[in-house]
């Protein structure tokens, strides 16, 4: 029995060490950007004026407004969704006199699906 343990223990220890090493390497790979990468991003943000804009008097709203957000949907897709919502009664359902309670009651209490892309459409 002693000889079996003497031959198994080193093998088990070697296996544990290999596993620990592999896990440590994986953790290092998943750690995120390096210090040099973060510093490079910071220099680029300073050069573009982004850091000054986001800490200025208006908290960056003017800077953000000058850079349009990419649209999630095309204009035609948004138009189709709006016309569909208008036909189904969903468009004005939550902004009418009863704040949508009648509409929600007819739907069984379920909220209407959000009209995706309406807020992301370019100006």
mmCIF file of N, CA, C and O in Angstrom, residues 29-105:
data_model
loop_
_atom_site.group_PDB
_atom_site.id
_atom_site.type_symbol
_atom_site.label_atom_id
_atom_site.label_comp_id
_atom_site.label_asym_id
_atom_site.label_seq_id
_atom_site.Cartn_x
_atom_site.Cartn_y
_atom_site.Cartn_z
ATOM 1 N N UNK A 29 -5.016 36.259 -18.704
ATOM 2 C CA UNK A 29 -5.504 36.608 -20.038
ATOM 3 C C UNK A 29 -6.847 37.326 -19.958
ATOM 4 O O UNK A 29 -7.153 38.190 -20.783
ATOM 5 N N UNK A 30 -7.666 37.008 -18.958
ATOM 6 C CA UNK A 30 -8.988 37.613 -18.806
ATOM 7 C C UNK A 30 -8.955 38.891 -17.968
ATOM 8 O O UNK A 30 -9.992 39.450 -17.666
ATOM 9 N N UNK A 31 -7.786 39.355 -17.578
ATOM 10 C CA UNK A 31 -7.672 40.484 -16.659
ATOM 11 C C UNK A 31 -8.098 41.810 -17.275
ATOM 12 O O UNK A 31 -8.297 42.768 -16.565
ATOM 13 N N UNK A 32 -8.234 41.903 -18.582
ATOM 14 C CA UNK A 32 -8.643 43.146 -19.213
ATOM 15 C C UNK A 32 -7.463 43.838 -19.866
ATOM 16 O O UNK A 32 -6.406 43.241 -20.071
ATOM 17 N N UNK A 33 -7.632 45.121 -20.174
ATOM 18 C CA UNK A 33 -6.563 45.833 -20.875
ATOM 19 C C UNK A 33 -5.336 46.037 -19.980
ATOM 20 O O UNK A 33 -5.448 46.141 -18.758
ATOM 21 N N UNK A 34 -4.195 46.121 -20.623
ATOM 22 C CA UNK A 34 -2.963 46.345 -19.877
ATOM 23 C C UNK A 34 -2.867 47.816 -19.484
ATOM 24 O O UNK A 34 -3.605 48.664 -19.989
ATOM 25 N N UNK A 35 -1.941 48.113 -18.616
ATOM 26 C CA UNK A 35 -1.722 49.502 -18.185
ATOM 27 C C UNK A 35 -1.367 50.378 -19.386
ATOM 28 O O UNK A 35 -1.850 51.497 -19.522
ATOM 29 N N UNK A 36 -0.524 49.845 -20.270
ATOM 30 C CA UNK A 36 -0.121 50.603 -21.461
ATOM 31 C C UNK A 36 -1.322 50.899 -22.362
ATOM 32 O O UNK A 36 -1.435 51.995 -22.922
ATOM 33 N N UNK A 37 -2.238 49.930 -22.502
ATOM 34 C CA UNK A 37 -3.438 50.148 -23.323
ATOM 35 C C UNK A 37 -4.325 51.226 -22.717
ATOM 36 O O UNK A 37 -4.847 52.087 -23.426
ATOM 37 N N UNK A 38 -4.496 51.190 -21.414
ATOM 38 C CA UNK A 38 -5.328 52.194 -20.738
ATOM 39 C C UNK A 38 -4.704 53.575 -20.889
ATOM 40 O O UNK A 38 -5.396 54.561 -21.167
ATOM 41 N N UNK A 39 -3.391 53.654 -20.727
ATOM 42 C CA UNK A 39 -2.718 54.941 -20.877
ATOM 43 C C UNK A 39 -2.850 55.470 -22.297
ATOM 44 O O UNK A 39 -3.052 56.672 -22.503
ATOM 45 N N UNK A 40 -2.755 54.597 -23.298
ATOM 46 C CA UNK A 40 -2.906 55.018 -24.695
ATOM 47 C C UNK A 40 -4.326 55.527 -24.951
ATOM 48 O O UNK A 40 -4.525 56.540 -25.648
ATOM 49 N N UNK A 41 -5.339 54.834 -24.397
ATOM 50 C CA UNK A 41 -6.728 55.283 -24.551
ATOM 51 C C UNK A 41 -6.929 56.647 -23.895
ATOM 52 O O UNK A 41 -7.623 57.508 -24.426
ATOM 53 N N UNK A 42 -6.295 56.861 -22.746
ATOM 54 C CA UNK A 42 -6.411 58.133 -22.037
ATOM 55 C C UNK A 42 -5.778 59.259 -22.846
ATOM 56 O O UNK A 42 -6.359 60.347 -22.968
ATOM 57 N N UNK A 43 -4.592 59.006 -23.424
ATOM 58 C CA UNK A 43 -3.950 60.030 -24.254
ATOM 59 C C UNK A 43 -4.803 60.364 -25.468
ATOM 60 O O UNK A 43 -4.933 61.531 -25.850
ATOM 61 N N UNK A 44 -5.422 59.358 -26.083
ATOM 62 C CA UNK A 44 -6.287 59.592 -27.249
ATOM 63 C C UNK A 44 -7.515 60.402 -26.852
ATOM 64 O O UNK A 44 -7.936 61.303 -27.587
ATOM 65 N N UNK A 45 -8.098 60.112 -25.696
ATOM 66 C CA UNK A 45 -9.269 60.855 -25.228
ATOM 67 C C UNK A 45 -8.903 62.297 -24.914
ATOM 68 O O UNK A 45 -9.666 63.226 -25.214
ATOM 69 N N UNK A 46 -7.738 62.506 -24.339
ATOM 70 C CA UNK A 46 -7.290 63.875 -24.052
ATOM 71 C C UNK A 46 -7.041 64.644 -25.346
ATOM 72 O O UNK A 46 -7.389 65.814 -25.463
ATOM 73 N N UNK A 47 -6.451 63.978 -26.338
ATOM 74 C CA UNK A 47 -6.156 64.633 -27.613
ATOM 75 C C UNK A 47 -7.435 64.999 -28.364
ATOM 76 O O UNK A 47 -7.500 66.044 -29.020
ATOM 77 N N UNK A 48 -8.468 64.177 -28.246
ATOM 78 C CA UNK A 48 -9.725 64.454 -28.957
ATOM 79 C C UNK A 48 -10.610 65.453 -28.220
ATOM 80 O O UNK A 48 -11.607 65.916 -28.757
ATOM 81 N N UNK A 49 -10.259 65.783 -26.984
ATOM 82 C CA UNK A 49 -11.062 66.723 -26.202
ATOM 83 C C UNK A 49 -12.166 66.059 -25.408
ATOM 84 O O UNK A 49 -12.953 66.722 -24.741
ATOM 85 N N UNK A 50 -12.228 64.757 -25.467
ATOM 86 C CA UNK A 50 -13.305 64.022 -24.789
ATOM 87 C C UNK A 50 -13.251 64.192 -23.273
ATOM 88 O O UNK A 50 -14.276 64.379 -22.629
ATOM 89 N N UNK A 51 -12.067 64.163 -22.692
ATOM 90 C CA UNK A 51 -11.980 64.261 -21.235
ATOM 91 C C UNK A 51 -12.398 65.645 -20.745
ATOM 92 O O UNK A 51 -13.065 65.770 -19.727
ATOM 93 N N UNK A 52 -12.020 66.697 -21.476
ATOM 94 C CA UNK A 52 -12.432 68.046 -21.087
ATOM 95 C C UNK A 52 -13.938 68.212 -21.263
ATOM 96 O O UNK A 52 -14.601 68.855 -20.457
ATOM 97 N N UNK A 53 -14.479 67.630 -22.331
ATOM 98 C CA UNK A 53 -15.909 67.785 -22.607
ATOM 99 C C UNK A 53 -16.766 67.118 -21.545
ATOM 100 O O UNK A 53 -17.802 67.645 -21.155
ATOM 101 N N UNK A 54 -16.343 65.975 -21.071
ATOM 102 C CA UNK A 54 -17.172 65.223 -20.126
ATOM 103 C C UNK A 54 -17.022 65.699 -18.684
ATOM 104 O O UNK A 54 -17.753 65.262 -17.816
ATOM 105 N N UNK A 55 -16.085 66.583 -18.435
ATOM 106 C CA UNK A 55 -15.942 67.116 -17.082
ATOM 107 C C UNK A 55 -16.176 68.623 -17.051
ATOM 108 O O UNK A 55 -15.936 69.259 -16.034
ATOM 109 N N UNK A 56 -16.633 69.206 -18.142
ATOM 110 C CA UNK A 56 -16.853 70.644 -18.227
ATOM 111 C C UNK A 56 -18.151 71.074 -17.573
ATOM 112 O O UNK A 56 -18.812 70.303 -16.868
ATOM 113 N N UNK A 57 -18.517 72.318 -17.830
ATOM 114 C CA UNK A 57 -19.700 72.909 -17.206
ATOM 115 C C UNK A 57 -20.994 72.175 -17.517
ATOM 116 O O UNK A 57 -21.856 72.042 -16.672
ATOM 117 N N UNK A 58 -21.151 71.727 -18.764
ATOM 118 C CA UNK A 58 -22.417 71.099 -19.144
ATOM 119 C C UNK A 58 -22.384 69.579 -19.021
ATOM 120 O O UNK A 58 -23.243 68.892 -19.551
ATOM 121 N N UNK A 59 -21.384 69.029 -18.356
ATOM 122 C CA UNK A 59 -21.247 67.583 -18.126
ATOM 123 C C UNK A 59 -21.181 66.786 -19.419
ATOM 124 O O UNK A 59 -21.541 65.624 -19.453
ATOM 125 N N UNK A 60 -20.782 67.402 -20.492
ATOM 126 C CA UNK A 60 -20.583 66.685 -21.743
ATOM 127 C C UNK A 60 -21.781 66.618 -22.654
ATOM 128 O O UNK A 60 -21.715 66.018 -23.722
ATOM 129 N N UNK A 61 -22.903 67.230 -22.293
ATOM 130 C CA UNK A 61 -24.093 67.092 -23.137
ATOM 131 C C UNK A 61 -23.892 67.716 -24.515
ATOM 132 O O UNK A 61 -24.341 67.167 -25.518
ATOM 133 N N UNK A 62 -23.209 68.853 -24.593
ATOM 134 C CA UNK A 62 -22.967 69.479 -25.897
ATOM 135 C C UNK A 62 -22.037 68.620 -26.735
ATOM 136 O O UNK A 62 -22.255 68.440 -27.939
ATOM 137 N N UNK A 63 -21.009 68.043 -26.113
ATOM 138 C CA UNK A 63 -20.072 67.190 -26.843
ATOM 139 C C UNK A 63 -20.775 65.934 -27.352
ATOM 140 O O UNK A 63 -20.588 65.519 -28.487
ATOM 141 N N UNK A 64 -21.595 65.327 -26.501
ATOM 142 C CA UNK A 64 -22.318 64.115 -26.902
ATOM 143 C C UNK A 64 -23.346 64.412 -27.996
ATOM 144 O O UNK A 64 -23.557 63.612 -28.899
ATOM 145 N N UNK A 65 -23.993 65.563 -27.920
ATOM 146 C CA UNK A 65 -24.999 65.922 -28.907
ATOM 147 C C UNK A 65 -24.368 66.155 -30.279
ATOM 148 O O UNK A 65 -24.988 65.896 -31.302
ATOM 149 N N UNK A 66 -23.142 66.608 -30.305
ATOM 150 C CA UNK A 66 -22.454 66.861 -31.571
ATOM 151 C C UNK A 66 -22.039 65.570 -32.262
ATOM 152 O O UNK A 66 -21.699 65.583 -33.440
ATOM 153 N N UNK A 67 -22.063 64.459 -31.564
ATOM 154 C CA UNK A 67 -21.691 63.169 -32.139
ATOM 155 C C UNK A 67 -22.918 62.267 -32.155
ATOM 156 O O UNK A 67 -23.273 61.696 -31.139
ATOM 157 N N UNK A 68 -23.570 62.145 -33.311
ATOM 158 C CA UNK A 68 -24.801 61.354 -33.359
ATOM 159 C C UNK A 68 -24.546 59.879 -33.070
ATOM 160 O O UNK A 68 -23.521 59.330 -33.477
ATOM 161 N N UNK A 69 -25.455 59.303 -32.339
ATOM 162 C CA UNK A 69 -25.371 57.870 -32.035
ATOM 163 C C UNK A 69 -25.738 57.075 -33.282
ATOM 164 O O UNK A 69 -26.599 57.487 -34.062
ATOM 165 N N UNK A 70 -25.097 55.945 -33.494
ATOM 166 C CA UNK A 70 -25.454 55.135 -34.657
ATOM 167 C C UNK A 70 -26.874 54.589 -34.517
ATOM 168 O O UNK A 70 -27.286 54.185 -33.431
ATOM 169 N N UNK A 71 -27.610 54.621 -35.586
ATOM 170 C CA UNK A 71 -28.994 54.155 -35.565
ATOM 171 C C UNK A 71 -29.033 52.629 -35.533
ATOM 172 O O UNK A 71 -28.299 51.962 -36.253
ATOM 173 N N UNK A 72 -29.891 52.095 -34.688
ATOM 174 C CA UNK A 72 -30.042 50.649 -34.604
ATOM 175 C C UNK A 72 -30.900 50.135 -35.753
ATOM 176 O O UNK A 72 -30.730 49.019 -36.211
ATOM 177 N N UNK A 73 -31.836 50.957 -36.200
ATOM 178 C CA UNK A 73 -32.737 50.571 -37.281
ATOM 179 C C UNK A 73 -32.682 51.616 -38.384
ATOM 180 O O UNK A 73 -32.388 52.784 -38.135
ATOM 181 N N UNK A 74 -33.019 51.201 -39.584
ATOM 182 C CA UNK A 74 -33.072 52.156 -40.685
ATOM 183 C C UNK A 74 -34.327 53.020 -40.549
ATOM 184 O O UNK A 74 -35.257 52.692 -39.806
ATOM 185 N N UNK A 75 -34.354 54.113 -41.259
ATOM 186 C CA UNK A 75 -35.508 55.014 -41.233
ATOM 187 C C UNK A 75 -36.773 54.281 -41.681
ATOM 188 O O UNK A 75 -37.840 54.443 -41.100
ATOM 189 N N UNK A 76 -36.643 53.438 -42.704
ATOM 190 C CA UNK A 76 -37.797 52.695 -43.219
ATOM 191 C C UNK A 76 -38.341 51.724 -42.161
ATOM 192 O O UNK A 76 -39.555 51.572 -42.012
ATOM 193 N N UNK A 77 -37.433 51.079 -41.407
ATOM 194 C CA UNK A 77 -37.872 50.144 -40.367
ATOM 195 C C UNK A 77 -38.595 50.879 -39.236
ATOM 196 O O UNK A 77 -39.631 50.414 -38.747
ATOM 197 N N UNK A 78 -38.079 52.023 -38.840
ATOM 198 C CA UNK A 78 -38.719 52.802 -37.782
ATOM 199 C C UNK A 78 -40.090 53.282 -38.250
ATOM 200 O O UNK A 78 -41.074 53.206 -37.511
ATOM 201 N N UNK A 79 -40.158 53.765 -39.487
ATOM 202 C CA UNK A 79 -41.435 54.234 -40.037
ATOM 203 C C UNK A 79 -42.465 53.109 -40.063
ATOM 204 O O UNK A 79 -43.619 53.291 -39.688
ATOM 205 N N UNK A 80 -42.023 51.912 -40.479
ATOM 206 C CA UNK A 80 -42.929 50.759 -40.518
ATOM 207 C C UNK A 80 -43.432 50.430 -39.114
ATOM 208 O O UNK A 80 -44.620 50.167 -38.906
ATOM 209 N N UNK A 81 -42.546 50.482 -38.112
ATOM 210 C CA UNK A 81 -42.954 50.193 -36.735
ATOM 211 C C UNK A 81 -43.944 51.229 -36.210
ATOM 212 O O UNK A 81 -44.905 50.885 -35.525
ATOM 213 N N UNK A 82 -43.713 52.494 -36.531
ATOM 214 C CA UNK A 82 -44.616 53.548 -36.066
ATOM 215 C C UNK A 82 -45.991 53.388 -36.704
ATOM 216 O O UNK A 82 -47.021 53.486 -36.022
ATOM 217 N N UNK A 83 -46.031 53.123 -38.007
ATOM 218 C CA UNK A 83 -47.322 52.943 -38.678
ATOM 219 C C UNK A 83 -48.058 51.718 -38.137
ATOM 220 O O UNK A 83 -49.275 51.750 -37.949
ATOM 221 N N UNK A 84 -47.311 50.660 -37.862
ATOM 222 C CA UNK A 84 -47.918 49.450 -37.289
ATOM 223 C C UNK A 84 -48.485 49.735 -35.894
ATOM 224 O O UNK A 84 -49.591 49.319 -35.554
ATOM 225 N N UNK A 85 -47.719 50.476 -35.073
ATOM 226 C CA UNK A 85 -48.180 50.819 -33.726
ATOM 227 C C UNK A 85 -49.395 51.741 -33.783
ATOM 228 O O UNK A 85 -50.302 51.639 -32.959
ATOM 229 N N UNK A 86 -49.426 52.636 -34.758
ATOM 230 C CA UNK A 86 -50.567 53.537 -34.908
ATOM 231 C C UNK A 86 -51.822 52.733 -35.276
ATOM 232 O O UNK A 86 -52.894 52.948 -34.725
ATOM 233 N N UNK A 87 -51.680 51.773 -36.210
ATOM 234 C CA UNK A 87 -52.818 50.940 -36.628
ATOM 235 C C UNK A 87 -53.356 50.092 -35.477
ATOM 236 O O UNK A 87 -54.553 49.923 -35.310
ATOM 237 N N UNK A 88 -52.433 49.552 -34.651
ATOM 238 C CA UNK A 88 -52.861 48.669 -33.569
ATOM 239 C C UNK A 88 -53.387 49.436 -32.356
ATOM 240 O O UNK A 88 -53.943 48.836 -31.449
ATOM 241 N N UNK A 89 -53.182 50.749 -32.329
ATOM 242 C CA UNK A 89 -53.623 51.541 -31.188
ATOM 243 C C UNK A 89 -52.582 51.626 -30.085
ATOM 244 O O UNK A 89 -52.788 52.263 -29.064
ATOM 245 N N UNK A 90 -51.458 51.011 -30.304
ATOM 246 C CA UNK A 90 -50.399 50.988 -29.300
ATOM 247 C C UNK A 90 -49.690 52.338 -29.196
ATOM 248 O O UNK A 90 -49.209 52.698 -28.125
ATOM 249 N N UNK A 91 -49.639 53.086 -30.268
ATOM 250 C CA UNK A 91 -48.869 54.328 -30.293
ATOM 251 C C UNK A 91 -49.345 55.335 -29.254
ATOM 252 O O UNK A 91 -48.558 55.870 -28.497
ATOM 253 N N UNK A 92 -50.632 55.582 -29.177
ATOM 254 C CA UNK A 92 -51.136 56.561 -28.228
ATOM 255 C C UNK A 92 -51.707 55.949 -26.968
ATOM 256 O O UNK A 92 -52.239 56.661 -26.121
ATOM 257 N N UNK A 93 -51.584 54.651 -26.825
ATOM 258 C CA UNK A 93 -52.245 53.967 -25.722
ATOM 259 C C UNK A 93 -51.771 54.436 -24.352
ATOM 260 O O UNK A 93 -52.568 54.565 -23.425
ATOM 261 N N UNK A 94 -50.499 54.694 -24.214
ATOM 262 C CA UNK A 94 -49.970 55.025 -22.892
ATOM 263 C C UNK A 94 -49.909 56.529 -22.644
ATOM 264 O O UNK A 94 -49.447 56.960 -21.592
ATOM 265 N N UNK A 95 -50.376 57.332 -23.591
ATOM 266 C CA UNK A 95 -50.327 58.786 -23.393
ATOM 267 C C UNK A 95 -51.714 59.415 -23.522
ATOM 268 O O UNK A 95 -51.824 60.610 -23.679
ATOM 269 N N UNK A 96 -52.753 58.620 -23.435
ATOM 270 C CA UNK A 96 -54.108 59.160 -23.532
ATOM 271 C C UNK A 96 -54.611 59.551 -22.150
ATOM 272 O O UNK A 96 -53.865 59.510 -21.176
ATOM 273 N N UNK A 97 -55.895 59.906 -22.065
ATOM 274 C CA UNK A 97 -56.472 60.407 -20.815
ATOM 275 C C UNK A 97 -56.284 59.476 -19.635
ATOM 276 O O UNK A 97 -56.004 59.906 -18.527
ATOM 277 N N UNK A 98 -56.435 58.180 -19.860
ATOM 278 C CA UNK A 98 -56.354 57.243 -18.728
ATOM 279 C C UNK A 98 -54.945 56.674 -18.538
ATOM 280 O O UNK A 98 -54.753 55.692 -17.837
ATOM 281 N N UNK A 99 -53.954 57.274 -19.178
ATOM 282 C CA UNK A 99 -52.547 56.859 -19.064
ATOM 283 C C UNK A 99 -52.330 55.409 -19.454
ATOM 284 O O UNK A 99 -51.402 54.772 -18.983
ATOM 285 N N UNK A 100 -53.183 54.889 -20.275
ATOM 286 C CA UNK A 100 -53.000 53.540 -20.794
ATOM 287 C C UNK A 100 -53.610 52.437 -19.964
ATOM 288 O O UNK A 100 -53.456 51.268 -20.290
ATOM 289 N N UNK A 101 -54.320 52.761 -18.889
ATOM 290 C CA UNK A 101 -54.851 51.696 -18.046
ATOM 291 C C UNK A 101 -55.892 50.857 -18.794
ATOM 292 O O UNK A 101 -55.936 49.640 -18.633
ATOM 293 N N UNK A 102 -56.717 51.496 -19.633
ATOM 294 C CA UNK A 102 -57.698 50.741 -20.400
ATOM 295 C C UNK A 102 -57.001 49.822 -21.401
ATOM 296 O O UNK A 102 -57.346 48.649 -21.540
ATOM 297 N N UNK A 103 -55.996 50.351 -22.076
ATOM 298 C CA UNK A 103 -55.241 49.551 -23.040
ATOM 299 C C UNK A 103 -54.579 48.360 -22.354
ATOM 300 O O UNK A 103 -54.641 47.235 -22.830
ATOM 301 N N UNK A 104 -53.952 48.604 -21.192
ATOM 302 C CA UNK A 104 -53.291 47.515 -20.476
ATOM 303 C C UNK A 104 -54.291 46.477 -19.973
ATOM 304 O O UNK A 104 -53.997 45.284 -19.969
ATOM 305 N N UNK A 105 -55.473 46.932 -19.555
ATOM 306 C CA UNK A 105 -56.500 45.993 -19.102
ATOM 307 C C UNK A 105 -56.936 45.084 -20.244
ATOM 308 O O UNK A 105 -57.148 43.889 -20.047
#
